[in-house]
Amino acid sequence: MNDVLEACLSPHVAAMRRDCRRLEWNVVRSGRVRVVVWTCSCRATVYELCASGGRAFIRRTVQAEPVAVICETPWGPPREAWEIWAALLAGRAR
Ligand SMILES: [Zn+2]
């Protein structure tokens, strides 16, 4: 475990806290988005903060066989997406 962590450059989400907020996860919308920040891919579930056209959202990818399962939160103002991002990393939202 420690060997893996030492090789990780991106953050990991913390364990869910008791007051964890449940996010709304929807199907992926089409279109080009810019991935701004992301969590470490050593975990089965990877989160990305994506932006497009002045809006932002969180994309969740569960790495699974045969295909990854991808969902997104509703698109909204970047400020809201960053708040969700911080909560995700802290274990306060999932
Ligand atoms: Zn990692």
PDB file of C-alpha atoms and ligand atoms in Angstrom:
ATOM      1  CA  MET A   1       0.000   0.000   0.000  1.00  0.00           C
ATOM      2  CA  ASN A   2       2.680   2.473   0.938  1.00  0.00           C
ATOM      3  CA  ASP A   3       4.670   1.580  -2.129  1.00  0.00           C
ATOM      4  CA  VAL A   4       1.685   2.525  -4.257  1.00  0.00           C
ATOM      5  CA  LEU A   5       1.059   5.762  -2.413  1.00  0.00           C
ATOM      6  CA  GLU A   6       4.622   6.929  -2.875  1.00  0.00           C
ATOM      7  CA  ALA A   7       4.210   6.697  -6.615  1.00  0.00           C
ATOM      8  CA  CYS A   8       0.980   8.682  -6.657  1.00  0.00           C
ATOM      9  CA  LEU A   9       1.059  12.236  -7.915  1.00  0.00           C
ATOM     10  CA  SER A  10      -2.650  13.011  -7.850  1.00  0.00           C
ATOM     11  CA  PRO A  11      -4.821  13.231  -4.733  1.00  0.00           C
ATOM     12  CA  HIS A  12      -7.052  10.447  -3.417  1.00  0.00           C
ATOM     13  CA  VAL A  13     -10.512  10.952  -2.036  1.00  0.00           C
ATOM     14  CA  ALA A  14     -10.781  10.489   1.713  1.00  0.00           C
ATOM     15  CA  ALA A  15     -13.006   7.826   3.236  1.00  0.00           C
ATOM     16  CA  MET A  16     -16.643   8.846   3.410  1.00  0.00           C
ATOM     17  CA  ARG A  17     -17.593  10.654   6.563  1.00  0.00           C
ATOM     18  CA  ARG A  18     -20.835  10.067   8.418  1.00  0.00           C
ATOM     19  CA  ASP A  19     -22.278  13.386   7.215  1.00  0.00           C
ATOM     20  CA  CYS A  20     -21.329  12.589   3.638  1.00  0.00           C
ATOM     21  CA  ARG A  21     -23.502  14.381   1.097  1.00  0.00           C
ATOM     22  CA  ARG A  22     -24.924  12.243  -1.709  1.00  0.00           C
ATOM     23  CA  LEU A  23     -24.261  13.752  -5.106  1.00  0.00           C
ATOM     24  CA  GLU A  24     -26.525  13.365  -8.085  1.00  0.00           C
ATOM     25  CA  TRP A  25     -24.826  11.226 -10.744  1.00  0.00           C
ATOM     26  CA  ASN A  26     -26.249  11.404 -14.231  1.00  0.00           C
ATOM     27  CA  VAL A  27     -25.409   9.894 -17.548  1.00  0.00           C
ATOM     28  CA  VAL A  28     -22.562  11.465 -19.453  1.00  0.00           C
ATOM     29  CA  ARG A  29     -23.425  14.378 -21.721  1.00  0.00           C
ATOM     30  CA  SER A  30     -21.775  14.595 -25.065  1.00  0.00           C
ATOM     31  CA  GLY A  31     -19.391  17.283 -26.182  1.00  0.00           C
ATOM     32  CA  ARG A  32     -15.865  18.410 -25.587  1.00  0.00           C
ATOM     33  CA  VAL A  33     -14.818  19.150 -22.057  1.00  0.00           C
ATOM     34  CA  ARG A  34     -11.572  20.169 -20.464  1.00  0.00           C
ATOM     35  CA  VAL A  35     -10.347  18.079 -17.549  1.00  0.00           C
ATOM     36  CA  VAL A  36      -8.989  20.520 -14.970  1.00  0.00           C
ATOM     37  CA  VAL A  37      -7.997  18.297 -12.052  1.00  0.00           C
ATOM     38  CA  TRP A  38      -8.328  14.612 -11.318  1.00  0.00           C
ATOM     39  CA  THR A  39      -7.801  12.079  -8.587  1.00  0.00           C
ATOM     40  CA  CYS A  40      -5.215   9.323  -8.715  1.00  0.00           C
ATOM     41  CA  SER A  41      -5.895   6.467 -11.104  1.00  0.00           C
ATOM     42  CA  CYS A  42      -4.492   3.887  -8.679  1.00  0.00           C
ATOM     43  CA  ARG A  43      -8.003   3.747  -7.215  1.00  0.00           C
ATOM     44  CA  ALA A  44     -10.799   1.895  -8.955  1.00  0.00           C
ATOM     45  CA  THR A  45     -12.877   5.075  -8.962  1.00  0.00           C
ATOM     46  CA  VAL A  46     -11.389   8.193 -10.501  1.00  0.00           C
ATOM     47  CA  TYR A  47     -12.937  11.655 -10.188  1.00  0.00           C
ATOM     48  CA  GLU A  48     -12.278  14.533 -12.556  1.00  0.00           C
ATOM     49  CA  LEU A  49     -13.325  18.156 -12.433  1.00  0.00           C
ATOM     50  CA  CYS A  50     -14.240  19.086 -15.985  1.00  0.00           C
ATOM     51  CA  ALA A  51     -15.091  22.422 -17.551  1.00  0.00           C
ATOM     52  CA  SER A  52     -16.830  23.414 -20.738  1.00  0.00           C
ATOM     53  CA  GLY A  53     -18.258  26.703 -21.911  1.00  0.00           C
ATOM     54  CA  GLY A  54     -18.099  28.430 -18.543  1.00  0.00           C
ATOM     55  CA  ARG A  55     -19.730  25.536 -16.715  1.00  0.00           C
ATOM     56  CA  ALA A  56     -18.143  22.784 -14.699  1.00  0.00           C
ATOM     57  CA  PHE A  57     -19.025  19.404 -13.231  1.00  0.00           C
ATOM     58  CA  ILE A  58     -17.497  16.317 -11.704  1.00  0.00           C
ATOM     59  CA  ARG A  59     -17.024  13.180 -13.765  1.00  0.00           C
ATOM     60  CA  ARG A  60     -16.766   9.836 -12.011  1.00  0.00           C
ATOM     61  CA  THR A  61     -15.169   6.884 -13.770  1.00  0.00           C
ATOM     62  CA  VAL A  62     -15.331   3.440 -12.218  1.00  0.00           C
ATOM     63  CA  GLN A  63     -12.612   1.421 -13.883  1.00  0.00           C
ATOM     64  CA  ALA A  64     -14.197  -1.945 -14.564  1.00  0.00           C
ATOM     65  CA  GLU A  65     -14.107  -4.759 -17.061  1.00  0.00           C
ATOM     66  CA  PRO A  66     -15.154  -4.904 -19.814  1.00  0.00           C
ATOM     67  CA  VAL A  67     -15.940  -1.190 -19.867  1.00  0.00           C
ATOM     68  CA  ALA A  68     -15.548   1.682 -17.437  1.00  0.00           C
ATOM     69  CA  VAL A  69     -18.725   3.136 -15.944  1.00  0.00           C
ATOM     70  CA  ILE A  70     -18.798   6.917 -16.300  1.00  0.00           C
ATOM     71  CA  CYS A  71     -21.236   9.373 -14.698  1.00  0.00           C
ATOM     72  CA  GLU A  72     -21.340  13.133 -14.225  1.00  0.00           C
ATOM     73  CA  THR A  73     -22.839  15.552 -11.744  1.00  0.00           C
ATOM     74  CA  PRO A  74     -25.157  18.231 -13.136  1.00  0.00           C
ATOM     75  CA  TRP A  75     -23.303  21.000 -14.909  1.00  0.00           C
ATOM     76  CA  GLY A  76     -23.152  24.278 -13.010  1.00  0.00           C
ATOM     77  CA  PRO A  77     -21.051  27.303 -12.150  1.00  0.00           C
ATOM     78  CA  PRO A  78     -17.349  26.481 -11.683  1.00  0.00           C
ATOM     79  CA  ARG A  79     -17.496  27.778  -8.105  1.00  0.00           C
ATOM     80  CA  GLU A  80     -20.045  25.075  -7.239  1.00  0.00           C
ATOM     81  CA  ALA A  81     -17.999  22.385  -8.957  1.00  0.00           C
ATOM     82  CA  TRP A  82     -14.922  23.381  -6.944  1.00  0.00           C
ATOM     83  CA  GLU A  83     -16.954  23.200  -3.738  1.00  0.00           C
ATOM     84  CA  ILE A  84     -18.081  19.691  -4.664  1.00  0.00           C
ATOM     85  CA  TRP A  85     -14.501  18.796  -5.566  1.00  0.00           C
ATOM     86  CA  ALA A  86     -13.215  19.905  -2.167  1.00  0.00           C
ATOM     87  CA  ALA A  87     -16.016  17.989  -0.441  1.00  0.00           C
ATOM     88  CA  LEU A  88     -15.220  14.861  -2.475  1.00  0.00           C
ATOM     89  CA  LEU A  89     -11.576  14.928  -1.508  1.00  0.00           C
ATOM     90  CA  ALA A  90     -12.476  15.491   2.133  1.00  0.00           C
ATOM     91  CA  GLY A  91     -14.975  12.612   2.229  1.00  0.00           C
ATOM     92  CA  ARG A  92     -17.893  14.988   2.706  1.00  0.00           C
ATOM     93  CA  ALA A  93     -19.553  14.178  -0.620  1.00  0.00           C
ATOM     94  CA  ARG A  94     -19.696  11.147  -2.814  1.00  0.00           C
TER      95      ARG A  94
HETATM   96 ZN    ZN B   1      -2.783   6.769  -6.010  1.00  0.00          ZN
END
